[in-house]
XYZ file of C-alpha atoms in Angstrom:
584
model
C -23.760 107.573 44.357
C -22.594 109.773 47.184
C -20.057 107.184 47.969
C -18.978 107.295 44.299
C -18.627 110.977 44.278
C -16.535 111.012 47.437
C -14.677 107.937 46.377
C -10.982 107.959 45.606
C -9.457 108.310 49.059
C -8.448 104.765 49.175
C -7.090 103.451 45.921
C -7.623 99.859 47.009
C -11.318 100.209 47.011
C -13.958 100.636 44.393
C -15.293 104.183 44.452
C -19.005 102.931 44.238
C -19.417 99.899 46.366
C -16.204 100.862 48.669
C -15.412 97.221 48.437
C -11.657 96.109 48.029
C -10.561 95.321 44.448
C -9.573 91.635 43.911
C -8.507 89.287 41.175
C -11.885 87.709 40.534
C -15.164 89.294 40.581
C -14.105 92.790 41.973
C -11.300 93.470 39.419
C -10.567 97.095 38.691
C -11.822 98.152 35.145
C -11.012 101.409 33.333
C -13.668 103.433 31.569
C -12.867 105.845 28.604
C -13.157 108.823 30.953
C -10.118 107.534 33.062
C -12.074 106.589 36.167
C -11.722 103.002 37.642
C -14.823 100.850 38.820
C -14.930 97.315 39.957
C -16.304 94.630 37.485
C -19.521 94.029 39.623
C -20.487 97.710 39.720
C -19.982 98.209 35.896
C -22.168 95.162 35.333
C -24.962 96.764 37.575
C -24.354 100.198 35.853
C -24.966 98.830 32.236
C -28.210 99.863 30.680
C -29.161 99.430 27.021
C -25.460 98.953 25.961
C -24.062 102.026 27.762
C -22.575 102.781 31.203
C -22.636 105.981 32.933
C -19.577 106.801 34.869
C -20.539 107.385 38.504
C -17.827 110.001 39.055
C -18.059 112.144 36.067
C -21.511 111.284 34.682
C -20.125 110.827 31.135
C -21.955 107.774 29.216
C -19.784 105.211 27.473
C -20.727 102.566 25.131
C -20.105 98.918 26.198
C -17.234 97.302 24.074
C -18.077 94.500 21.859
C -16.731 91.920 24.189
C -19.098 93.113 26.828
C -16.482 94.180 29.286
C -14.202 97.344 29.850
C -10.439 96.737 29.884
C -8.895 95.626 33.277
C -6.653 98.217 34.745
C -3.547 96.170 35.246
C -1.546 99.469 36.459
C -4.125 99.582 39.429
C -4.004 95.950 40.097
C -0.110 96.021 40.132
C -0.262 99.146 42.493
C -2.766 97.494 44.766
C -0.693 94.459 45.037
C 2.386 96.555 45.892
C 0.714 98.417 48.685
C -0.769 95.245 50.117
C 2.717 93.610 50.182
C 4.090 96.577 51.717
C 1.371 96.656 54.465
C 1.697 92.942 55.141
C 5.624 93.389 55.552
C 5.198 96.351 57.754
C 2.781 94.322 59.928
C 4.932 91.420 60.131
C 7.770 93.542 61.575
C 5.679 94.916 64.413
C 5.092 93.129 67.696
C 1.882 91.251 68.135
C 0.595 94.003 70.533
C 0.907 96.561 67.815
C -0.872 94.561 65.075
C -4.530 96.243 65.310
C -7.044 96.913 62.838
C -8.368 95.387 59.775
C -5.201 95.314 57.848
C -3.098 93.872 60.670
C -5.734 91.095 61.358
C -5.664 90.088 57.633
C -1.779 90.089 57.559
C -1.728 88.133 60.737
C -4.090 85.561 59.288
C -2.005 85.206 56.191
C 1.186 84.739 58.309
C -0.281 81.978 60.545
C -1.533 83.455 63.796
C 0.348 82.456 66.743
C -1.647 80.112 69.013
C -3.352 78.425 66.109
C -2.649 74.818 65.031
C -1.525 74.152 61.306
C -4.721 72.041 61.044
C -6.867 74.924 62.382
C -5.066 77.234 59.976
C -5.729 75.113 56.981
C -9.375 74.536 58.015
C -9.847 78.572 58.200
C -8.320 78.799 54.751
C -10.968 76.160 53.371
C -13.664 78.169 55.127
C -12.492 81.436 53.716
C -12.643 79.790 50.217
C -16.058 78.681 50.842
C -17.256 82.047 52.010
C -15.683 83.810 48.918
C -17.546 81.196 46.610
C -20.913 82.121 48.496
C -20.237 85.724 48.032
C -19.667 85.364 44.379
C -22.832 83.341 44.070
C -24.713 86.019 45.758
C -23.457 88.478 43.483
C -24.318 86.320 40.602
C -28.019 85.907 41.794
C -28.186 89.817 42.536
C -27.221 90.179 38.786
C -29.812 87.858 37.610
C -32.459 89.358 39.755
C -31.636 92.740 38.374
C -31.850 91.601 34.908
C -35.277 89.922 35.831
C -36.455 93.343 37.509
C -35.447 95.175 34.493
C -37.750 92.695 32.189
C -40.506 93.109 34.613
C -40.085 96.802 34.652
C -40.300 96.864 30.738
C -43.565 94.671 30.928
C -45.137 97.004 33.335
C -44.444 99.906 31.089
C -45.862 98.114 28.156
C -48.975 97.112 30.050
C -49.566 100.760 30.938
C -49.346 101.678 27.286
C -51.981 99.304 26.433
C -54.354 100.535 29.016
C -54.231 103.979 27.632
C -54.922 102.609 24.135
C -57.430 99.613 24.743
C -60.479 100.586 26.691
C -61.879 97.051 26.175
C -59.055 95.433 27.768
C -58.308 98.000 30.574
C -59.431 95.754 33.441
C -57.320 92.684 32.240
C -54.368 94.934 31.468
C -54.529 96.410 34.914
C -54.837 92.954 36.508
C -51.695 91.843 34.464
C -49.727 94.984 35.525
C -50.459 94.233 39.185
C -49.302 90.699 38.830
C -45.950 92.224 37.355
C -45.606 94.793 40.297
C -46.332 91.975 42.808
C -43.677 89.858 41.117
C -41.318 92.774 41.183
C -41.964 93.523 44.877
C -41.216 89.656 45.490
C -37.941 90.063 43.421
C -37.148 93.299 45.272
C -37.714 91.751 48.792
C -35.657 88.708 47.848
C -32.929 90.992 46.430
C -32.733 92.660 49.770
C -32.349 89.280 51.520
C -29.513 88.300 49.109
C -27.744 91.666 49.778
C -28.072 91.287 53.571
C -26.677 87.778 53.353
C -23.820 88.884 51.202
C -23.028 91.781 53.868
C -23.191 89.152 56.663
C -20.863 86.793 54.754
C -18.448 89.699 54.190
C -18.587 90.507 57.921
C -17.965 86.907 59.003
C -15.238 86.452 56.416
C -13.278 88.998 58.515
C -13.760 86.894 61.703
C -11.753 84.076 60.040
C -8.797 86.337 59.908
C -8.873 87.561 63.603
C -8.915 84.422 66.002
C -5.866 83.913 68.136
C -6.758 80.828 69.798
C -8.413 77.584 68.796
C -11.455 78.446 70.964
C -11.792 81.612 69.207
C -11.489 79.939 65.747
C -14.186 77.433 66.763
C -16.679 80.351 67.511
C -15.706 81.983 64.224
C -16.348 78.699 62.214
C -19.692 78.172 63.965
C -20.660 81.674 62.746
C -19.607 80.840 59.310
C -21.669 77.745 59.274
C -24.790 79.536 60.608
C -24.344 82.333 58.109
C -23.726 80.083 55.227
C -26.875 77.999 55.983
C -28.959 81.163 55.828
C -27.370 82.410 52.619
C -27.715 79.007 50.928
C -31.502 78.973 51.751
C -31.963 82.500 50.355
C -30.231 81.609 47.165
C -32.148 78.336 46.767
C -35.478 80.035 47.282
C -34.430 82.650 44.493
C -33.609 79.877 42.131
C -36.826 77.912 42.708
C -39.176 80.909 43.089
C -38.204 82.969 40.212
C -39.515 83.404 37.681
C -43.089 82.554 38.634
C -44.515 80.526 35.553
C -48.011 81.443 36.486
C -47.493 85.171 36.617
C -45.317 85.108 33.405
C -47.888 83.216 31.472
C -50.773 85.229 32.560
C -48.976 88.544 31.761
C -47.808 87.443 28.374
C -51.376 86.196 27.374
C -53.085 89.370 28.339
C -50.288 91.411 26.556
C -50.545 89.292 23.445
C -54.421 89.667 23.374
C -54.268 93.346 24.023
C -51.714 93.715 21.085
C -54.152 91.737 18.741
C -56.987 94.069 19.649
C -54.805 97.076 19.015
C -53.821 95.998 15.690
C -57.578 95.594 14.703
C -58.274 99.109 16.074
C -55.296 100.534 13.992
C -56.900 99.567 10.850
C -59.547 102.278 11.508
C -57.488 104.667 13.396
C -54.292 104.480 11.309
C -54.222 108.053 10.754
C -54.380 109.012 14.493
C -51.937 106.345 15.774
C -48.373 107.530 16.472
C -47.164 104.370 18.106
C -46.177 101.379 15.891
C -47.114 97.740 16.476
C -43.361 97.085 17.568
C -43.786 99.591 20.347
C -45.998 97.103 22.168
C -43.695 94.146 21.717
C -41.345 93.418 24.678
C -37.674 93.813 23.982
C -37.011 90.597 26.006
C -39.202 88.675 23.643
C -38.923 89.788 19.958
C -40.541 86.828 18.495
C -43.907 86.901 20.114
C -45.220 83.219 19.935
C -48.831 82.812 19.716
C -49.775 81.281 23.165
C -51.902 78.407 23.031
C -51.997 75.990 25.891
C -50.806 76.207 29.424
C -48.716 73.177 30.555
C -51.265 71.316 32.648
C -49.804 69.355 35.691
C -51.300 65.956 36.037
C -50.434 63.481 38.777
C -49.110 60.419 36.955
C -50.225 56.942 37.967
C -47.786 53.833 37.751
C -47.108 52.047 34.518
C -47.695 48.246 35.034
C -45.812 45.854 33.050
C -47.901 43.448 31.052
C -47.488 39.656 31.596
C -45.320 37.763 29.276
C -46.930 35.055 27.089
C -46.165 31.372 27.886
C -47.696 28.913 25.388
C -47.528 29.194 21.583
C -50.882 29.993 20.235
C -52.828 28.262 17.586
C -51.936 29.282 13.976
C -54.177 31.881 12.453
C -54.392 32.598 8.854
C -53.105 36.219 7.907
C -54.989 38.768 5.884
C -52.315 41.696 5.853
C -50.361 43.926 3.997
C -47.124 45.545 5.426
C -43.925 46.753 4.099
C -40.388 47.417 4.994
C -39.512 49.590 7.876
C -36.335 50.960 9.282
C -36.135 50.675 13.051
C -34.754 53.100 15.138
C -34.131 52.506 18.770
C -35.824 54.933 21.062
C -36.011 53.241 24.516
C -37.820 55.033 27.326
C -35.559 57.473 28.916
C -35.644 59.595 32.015
C -36.770 63.000 30.992
C -34.589 65.740 31.814
C -35.503 68.200 34.689
C -34.899 72.076 34.689
C -31.225 72.480 34.715
C -30.231 73.955 38.160
C -27.277 75.823 36.671
C -29.635 77.785 34.399
C -30.016 81.510 35.205
C -33.430 83.136 35.971
C -33.562 84.629 32.491
C -32.826 81.395 30.913
C -35.846 79.818 32.687
C -37.894 83.034 31.822
C -37.047 82.197 28.161
C -38.151 78.803 28.454
C -41.497 79.624 30.046
C -42.064 82.017 27.134
C -41.076 79.320 24.602
C -43.911 77.018 26.172
C -46.539 79.175 24.501
C -45.881 77.469 21.091
C -48.731 75.983 19.132
C -48.999 72.649 17.127
C -48.256 74.688 13.989
C -44.867 75.723 15.357
C -44.148 72.141 16.164
C -45.039 70.817 12.833
C -42.942 73.732 11.161
C -39.979 72.765 13.565
C -39.390 76.338 14.486
C -36.099 76.920 16.604
C -37.938 77.184 19.809
C -39.794 74.012 19.105
C -36.676 72.066 18.226
C -35.104 73.258 21.353
C -37.980 71.997 23.490
C -38.009 68.534 21.561
C -34.423 68.005 21.914
C -34.727 68.673 25.723
C -37.636 66.073 25.701
C -40.171 68.612 27.052
C -42.973 68.169 24.443
C -45.873 65.924 25.435
C -49.394 65.153 24.018
C -52.255 64.738 26.560
C -55.240 62.513 26.233
C -58.193 61.898 28.465
C -59.502 58.290 28.718
C -62.319 57.556 31.128
C -61.554 60.421 33.478
C -57.887 59.656 33.567
C -55.281 61.911 31.840
C -52.184 60.266 30.224
C -49.434 61.554 28.321
C -47.526 60.735 25.084
C -43.914 61.730 24.344
C -43.113 63.595 21.204
C -39.651 63.125 20.013
C -37.482 64.549 17.205
C -35.257 61.880 15.459
C -33.360 62.606 12.278
C -35.614 65.533 11.426
C -38.845 63.386 11.869
C -41.372 63.794 14.626
C -42.667 60.879 16.486
C -45.535 60.618 19.062
C -45.026 57.620 21.313
C -47.764 55.450 22.994
C -49.662 57.174 25.740
C -48.977 56.105 29.360
C -49.284 57.200 32.891
C -46.083 58.948 33.497
C -44.718 61.951 35.545
C -44.249 65.060 33.455
C -40.913 66.976 33.668
C -40.961 70.597 34.767
C -41.619 73.303 32.001
C -43.270 70.961 29.555
C -45.121 71.962 26.474
C -48.361 69.974 26.324
C -50.743 69.659 23.388
C -54.027 67.578 22.868
C -53.339 64.210 21.114
C -56.233 65.264 18.617
C -54.066 68.451 17.672
C -51.308 66.221 16.337
C -52.655 62.497 15.531
C -55.181 62.169 12.490
C -58.368 60.619 13.421
C -58.048 57.613 11.078
C -55.639 56.379 8.375
C -54.002 56.970 5.997
C -51.093 57.524 8.190
C -47.762 55.976 9.136
C -47.240 54.182 12.538
C -44.352 52.624 14.016
C -43.408 49.462 16.234
C -39.974 49.352 18.059
C -39.086 45.591 18.363
C -36.378 44.112 20.577
C -35.105 40.738 21.615
C -32.128 39.158 23.561
C -29.045 39.851 21.755
C -30.483 42.651 19.655
C -30.661 46.248 19.924
C -34.203 47.945 19.670
C -35.028 48.682 16.023
C -37.932 50.394 14.387
C -40.552 49.109 11.907
C -42.641 51.725 10.169
C -46.090 50.559 8.784
C -48.152 52.951 6.453
C -51.896 52.259 6.910
C -54.151 52.278 4.034
C -57.065 54.755 3.661
C -59.791 54.353 6.172
C -60.560 50.619 7.167
C -61.811 49.309 10.561
C -58.679 47.226 10.953
C -56.498 50.213 10.014
C -58.420 52.425 12.513
C -57.965 49.770 15.359
C -54.340 49.470 14.591
C -53.753 53.212 14.907
C -55.615 53.273 18.173
C -53.519 50.525 19.583
C -50.357 52.200 18.434
C -51.338 55.408 20.292
C -53.269 53.926 23.120
C -56.129 56.423 22.821
C -58.769 53.946 23.915
C -56.560 52.698 26.792
C -54.734 49.655 25.643
C -51.666 49.686 23.249
C -49.243 47.204 21.555
C -46.489 48.447 23.875
C -44.997 45.572 25.903
C -46.727 42.984 23.789
C -44.714 39.987 22.268
C -44.763 38.525 19.007
C -46.845 35.290 19.152
C -45.559 32.931 16.457
C -44.594 32.440 12.733
C -47.259 31.002 10.522
C -46.043 28.651 7.539
C -42.521 28.908 8.888
C -39.885 28.396 6.064
C -42.741 28.007 3.498
C -44.395 30.026 0.971
C -46.693 32.801 2.550
C -44.632 32.759 5.831
C -46.033 35.406 8.196
C -45.345 36.783 11.620
C -48.474 36.957 14.242
C -48.777 39.701 16.840
C -51.119 42.091 18.473
C -52.698 40.227 21.464
C -52.968 43.199 23.829
C -55.585 41.411 26.003
C -53.699 38.239 27.226
C -50.454 38.552 25.221
C -50.424 34.680 24.667
C -52.460 34.577 21.258
C -55.627 33.439 22.859
C -57.117 36.916 23.406
C -59.789 38.033 20.679
C -58.037 41.533 20.744
C -60.932 43.198 19.314
C -61.115 47.052 20.072
C -63.611 47.914 17.326
C -66.519 46.061 16.035
C -66.985 44.786 12.299
C -63.314 44.472 11.504
C -63.900 42.400 8.519
C -66.362 45.153 6.970
C -64.614 47.563 4.660
C -62.691 47.910 1.369
C -59.649 45.643 1.948
C -56.848 44.755 -0.498
C -55.853 41.104 -1.107
C -52.349 40.159 -1.387
C -49.581 38.142 0.181
C -46.448 40.144 -0.613
C -43.534 40.594 1.900
C -44.315 43.468 3.982
C -48.130 43.208 3.635
C -49.972 43.764 7.149
C -53.305 42.010 7.262
C -55.889 41.084 9.848
C -56.231 37.331 10.995
C -58.914 34.903 11.429
C -59.305 31.851 13.780
C -58.676 28.365 12.345
C -61.841 27.506 14.186
C -64.688 28.955 12.102
C -66.966 29.145 15.022
C -64.679 31.914 16.530
C -64.795 34.085 13.606
C -62.674 37.197 13.102
C -59.972 38.059 15.764
C -58.178 41.290 16.318
C -54.594 39.969 15.773
C -52.544 40.996 12.808
C -49.991 39.388 10.710
C -46.953 40.633 8.789
C -45.810 38.593 5.712
C -42.193 37.867 5.430
C -42.389 35.716 2.314
C -44.508 35.543 -0.847
C -48.039 34.315 -0.372
C -49.747 31.612 -2.293
C -51.395 33.592 -5.081
C -54.118 36.146 -4.585
C -55.765 34.894 -1.431
C -59.230 36.469 -1.491
C -59.502 35.869 2.281
C -56.684 38.297 3.238
C -57.598 41.602 4.345
C -54.590 43.752 3.902
C -54.815 47.150 5.621
C -51.105 48.357 5.646
C -47.710 47.745 4.474
C -44.278 48.083 5.971
C -42.418 50.932 4.497
C -39.352 50.607 6.549
C -37.708 47.976 8.562
C -39.017 44.753 6.893
C -35.565 43.161 7.472
C -36.233 43.525 11.154
C -39.400 41.476 10.978
C -37.704 38.799 8.870
C -34.900 38.470 11.456
C -37.393 38.428 14.249
C -39.147 35.517 12.484
C -35.966 33.525 12.427
C -35.171 34.080 16.282
C -35.056 30.859 18.138
C -37.996 31.836 20.427
C -40.294 34.143 18.760
C -42.018 34.869 21.990
C -38.951 36.693 23.281
C -39.504 39.565 20.647
C -41.199 42.290 22.313
C -42.817 45.694 21.068
C -41.022 47.830 23.545
C -42.760 50.896 22.091
C -45.024 52.003 19.438
C -46.622 55.321 18.181
C -47.352 57.423 15.047
C -45.199 59.211 12.738
C -46.238 62.839 12.700
């Protein structure tokens, strides 16, 4: 601030940071009071929509566009002064060109003794250093914003300590985390500032060399300095914000706020601070935190073997209906955007405290996470944790089959039991694909609770381990005749010879008998000694009357033409269930 007060002796420099004005990040900007300050310093002086002039101390409101006007007269004057200096320096003999201005003029004029190639190389290095300086300033600005947010959280925690005796210890602990994070930010901020200053200094060395040897030394210094600064910037981008610290502080703050609300019912007359006073300005919509994203080391996802021989025909007992397929192949999940700012990542971490209710109601934060592919359901099977992707397609939520897969960074995880019903009625889906056809979706509505329906649901989600994913259609029964149906569901051997029984007593229960196109039913072996099998069939043509032996447990509600087309494919074994799951 002392520099700001004494500033003004050199119109080419900002009176605050004493750095030369330029045409990019250090542009001169005029405050309403008449004083001129560079863009970078004004950004740092902004506080709650106002900027206090560092010279006359008058506070000015930030204009709607977020920036004060550029002082074009000052820019023109500075250019005129610099051009005059360059012309004067060029007219002097080399021995008289001393000092910072002369060195810079000589650098721009092609220093004697340097080759054209070296001059061009020095110009490239100058541009690189300038870009690195701009990056440092941007990171400084982000760190300042983050420090401001952390400071606000620290103040709120201190308020809660005074009000909530029952949560004093937890609140103090949260404040300590904030202060520790602030100290980490402050330390890293100092490193960034130091790096920028070193870059500023090394930039000057690029204007001074008179020989190729001196230029080589200068370039070596540039490389060394750039390496250090890049490492510091990378550490800032990777280290901030600390997800664990932010999540812990936020949960304690929310819990303290809830306790305070309960106390206010009794102490309304004594309270002078409203509930809003406890809410952070950086997070106006306080989401109710539920689950922390847990990191699980994923296993590989083996491909199941393709079937070879056509299985023996089984008699259908099913009940599906038409389903409209929607292609949703497995995509690589996006990672955190390296271009995002510290505050962007902070907001993402805060969003990850959403609950299943927010997911079902499709709040805007939930939509953002779903569209980014960052919502997963977690399920434990025999001590092994697997994940199911939750997608948003055409306004509808889908939970895909569980599998061993790596989780992207900053994901929101829920338990499968929070989103999937324990038993039908519900709607599931199968995504079918074969050579020459795109992946298309078949939706099946499962009838109220039956053993076969429960098994079908479990094999669409993979909650017991196996699933229908990567299985093939097995054959077409009564092909071209009345009662034509497609056979599928052998998750064991994928050749139609597996029993595919996940639950016992599949034939017990209240089943519907039918044979209409779209009915999904359980199958029995032609060999009476083998009894019930766990395969299923989907009727594609009207059945032969009311077959009492059929056990219909569902119907295709969207995508029946996909099943009919698959039944007509030259090799039914090429039709694969590339994905499956539940419509939420």
